[in-house]
Amino acid sequence: MRLTRKTLIILSVVLLAGAFLVGYVWYNQSRGMPDLDGRWELDASNEQACFTTVRFVSNPIGKNGGLSLETTNGQFVQMYYGTYTIQTNGINIALTNPEVPPFDMMAESQENKLKLAYTWEGKEYNSCVYVKNK
């Protein structure tokens, strides 16, 4: 089977585009950050006002994604929805429903747990530990 010059050019372009896409996805992955994807429930914390549930949904070709946060006060549950962006010094959270000023979050893996640190409503939360809901 002999390939024509036109077929070789088309094949080369397709292979280069595929290589570029794979490189772009690899470059945009969050190096050094724990795997955030999934629903995380509060496990144990010294601070009772931590978010009770955190859910991250990543964008496979970027350093951002959607998220939802949940606070519980007795029988009252408040949900927050928005987006996150992974930055060199942590995660920037932008909540849009209801709208809340953006804030930063630090994330750290601890075996099968996720430790988050953030400032929420003027109070610092440095030891909010979550376990992944399966």
Tab-separated table of C-alpha atoms in Angstrom:
chain	number	residue	atom	x	y	z
A	1	MET	CA	0.000	0.000	0.000
A	2	ARG	CA	1.430	3.315	-1.045
A	3	LEU	CA	0.455	6.552	0.694
A	4	THR	CA	0.067	9.666	-1.368
A	5	ARG	CA	1.721	12.923	-0.431
A	6	LYS	CA	-1.671	14.421	0.484
A	7	THR	CA	-2.460	11.493	2.809
A	8	LEU	CA	0.934	11.833	4.519
A	9	ILE	CA	0.375	15.555	5.111
A	10	ILE	CA	-3.092	14.946	6.590
A	11	LEU	CA	-1.743	12.151	8.785
A	12	SER	CA	1.110	14.387	9.999
A	13	VAL	CA	-1.278	17.225	10.867
A	14	VAL	CA	-3.570	14.860	12.805
A	15	LEU	CA	-0.625	13.390	14.744
A	16	LEU	CA	0.777	16.848	15.548
A	17	ALA	CA	-2.635	18.081	16.714
A	18	GLY	CA	-3.026	15.008	18.931
A	19	ALA	CA	0.450	15.470	20.404
A	20	PHE	CA	-0.308	19.140	21.061
A	21	LEU	CA	-3.577	18.271	22.828
A	22	VAL	CA	-1.916	15.629	25.015
A	23	GLY	CA	0.869	18.066	25.899
A	24	TYR	CA	-1.615	20.820	26.699
A	25	VAL	CA	-3.628	18.580	29.033
A	26	TRP	CA	-0.457	17.312	30.747
A	27	TYR	CA	0.897	20.862	31.176
A	28	ASN	CA	-2.342	22.104	32.729
A	29	GLN	CA	-2.635	19.344	35.292
A	30	SER	CA	-2.222	20.509	38.875
A	31	ARG	CA	1.267	19.358	39.782
A	32	GLY	CA	1.796	19.216	43.522
A	33	MET	CA	-1.900	19.544	44.361
A	34	PRO	CA	-3.917	16.625	45.734
A	35	ASP	CA	-6.636	15.045	43.638
A	36	LEU	CA	-9.639	17.185	44.533
A	37	ASP	CA	-12.272	15.508	42.343
A	38	GLY	CA	-15.249	14.133	44.203
A	39	ARG	CA	-17.498	14.750	47.165
A	40	TRP	CA	-15.697	15.227	50.481
A	41	GLU	CA	-17.469	15.079	53.843
A	42	LEU	CA	-16.192	16.561	57.082
A	43	ASP	CA	-14.427	13.869	59.084
A	44	ALA	CA	-12.982	15.479	62.175
A	45	SER	CA	-12.071	19.009	63.046
A	46	ASN	CA	-11.297	21.205	66.010
A	47	GLU	CA	-13.480	23.870	64.417
A	48	GLN	CA	-17.199	23.173	64.238
A	49	ALA	CA	-17.984	25.747	61.558
A	50	CYS	CA	-16.002	24.062	58.748
A	51	PHE	CA	-17.907	23.366	55.555
A	52	THR	CA	-19.679	20.067	56.169
A	53	THR	CA	-19.429	18.938	52.540
A	54	VAL	CA	-17.134	20.064	49.715
A	55	ARG	CA	-17.526	18.816	46.148
A	56	PHE	CA	-14.974	19.486	43.393
A	57	VAL	CA	-15.653	18.731	39.719
A	58	SER	CA	-12.515	19.321	37.665
A	59	ASN	CA	-12.130	20.473	34.087
A	60	PRO	CA	-9.916	17.860	32.347
A	61	ILE	CA	-8.119	20.436	30.185
A	62	GLY	CA	-7.543	23.194	32.695
A	63	LYS	CA	-6.717	24.168	36.236
A	64	ASN	CA	-10.284	25.023	37.083
A	65	GLY	CA	-13.657	23.464	37.661
A	66	GLY	CA	-16.935	23.690	39.492
A	67	LEU	CA	-17.593	23.227	43.159
A	68	SER	CA	-20.303	23.202	45.774
A	69	LEU	CA	-19.929	23.867	49.478
A	70	GLU	CA	-22.361	23.044	52.244
A	71	THR	CA	-22.667	24.441	55.757
A	72	THR	CA	-24.916	22.969	58.412
A	73	ASN	CA	-26.239	24.833	61.420
A	74	GLY	CA	-28.551	22.557	63.353
A	75	GLN	CA	-31.193	21.528	60.837
A	76	PHE	CA	-30.463	24.441	58.487
A	77	VAL	CA	-28.304	23.564	55.449
A	78	GLN	CA	-26.858	26.314	53.231
A	79	MET	CA	-25.489	25.388	49.797
A	80	TYR	CA	-23.001	27.499	47.832
A	81	TYR	CA	-22.122	26.972	44.162
A	82	GLY	CA	-19.293	28.380	42.096
A	83	THR	CA	-15.947	27.668	40.490
A	84	TYR	CA	-12.372	27.109	41.576
A	85	THR	CA	-9.021	27.805	39.971
A	86	ILE	CA	-5.800	26.101	41.002
A	87	GLN	CA	-2.981	28.591	41.448
A	88	THR	CA	0.648	28.191	42.493
A	89	ASN	CA	-0.136	29.070	46.108
A	90	GLY	CA	-3.451	27.230	46.515
A	91	ILE	CA	-6.999	27.279	45.222
A	92	ASN	CA	-9.017	30.402	44.480
A	93	ILE	CA	-12.739	29.971	45.168
A	94	ALA	CA	-15.359	32.135	43.424
A	95	LEU	CA	-18.895	31.498	44.686
A	96	THR	CA	-21.701	32.790	42.493
A	97	ASN	CA	-24.866	31.319	44.016
A	98	PRO	CA	-25.228	32.987	46.448
A	99	GLU	CA	-22.541	35.482	45.533
A	100	VAL	CA	-19.690	35.651	48.037
A	101	PRO	CA	-16.384	37.544	47.723
A	102	PRO	CA	-13.616	35.256	46.333
A	103	PHE	CA	-11.317	33.583	48.843
A	104	ASP	CA	-8.324	31.263	48.846
A	105	MET	CA	-8.092	27.717	50.118
A	106	MET	CA	-5.033	25.590	50.846
A	107	ALA	CA	-5.329	21.829	50.241
A	108	GLU	CA	-3.177	18.971	51.492
A	109	SER	CA	-3.542	15.198	51.131
A	110	GLN	CA	-3.303	13.004	54.199
A	111	GLU	CA	-3.546	9.353	53.084
A	112	ASN	CA	-7.227	9.027	52.074
A	113	LYS	CA	-8.174	12.386	53.594
A	114	LEU	CA	-8.135	15.977	52.409
A	115	LYS	CA	-7.150	18.809	54.739
A	116	LEU	CA	-8.415	22.261	53.784
A	117	ALA	CA	-7.461	25.608	55.301
A	118	TYR	CA	-9.317	28.824	54.499
A	119	THR	CA	-10.759	32.022	55.904
A	120	TRP	CA	-14.543	32.141	55.895
A	121	GLU	CA	-16.678	35.045	57.129
A	122	GLY	CA	-13.687	36.595	58.894
A	123	LYS	CA	-12.685	33.430	60.758
A	124	GLU	CA	-9.693	31.213	59.961
A	125	TYR	CA	-10.188	27.466	59.602
A	126	ASN	CA	-6.828	25.677	59.548
A	127	SER	CA	-7.706	22.073	60.271
A	128	CYS	CA	-10.805	21.051	58.340
A	129	VAL	CA	-10.285	17.382	57.491
A	130	TYR	CA	-12.502	15.624	54.940
A	131	VAL	CA	-12.917	12.040	53.828
A	132	LYS	CA	-14.025	11.132	50.296
A	133	ASN	CA	-17.615	9.967	49.986
A	134	LYS	CA	-17.656	6.796	47.885
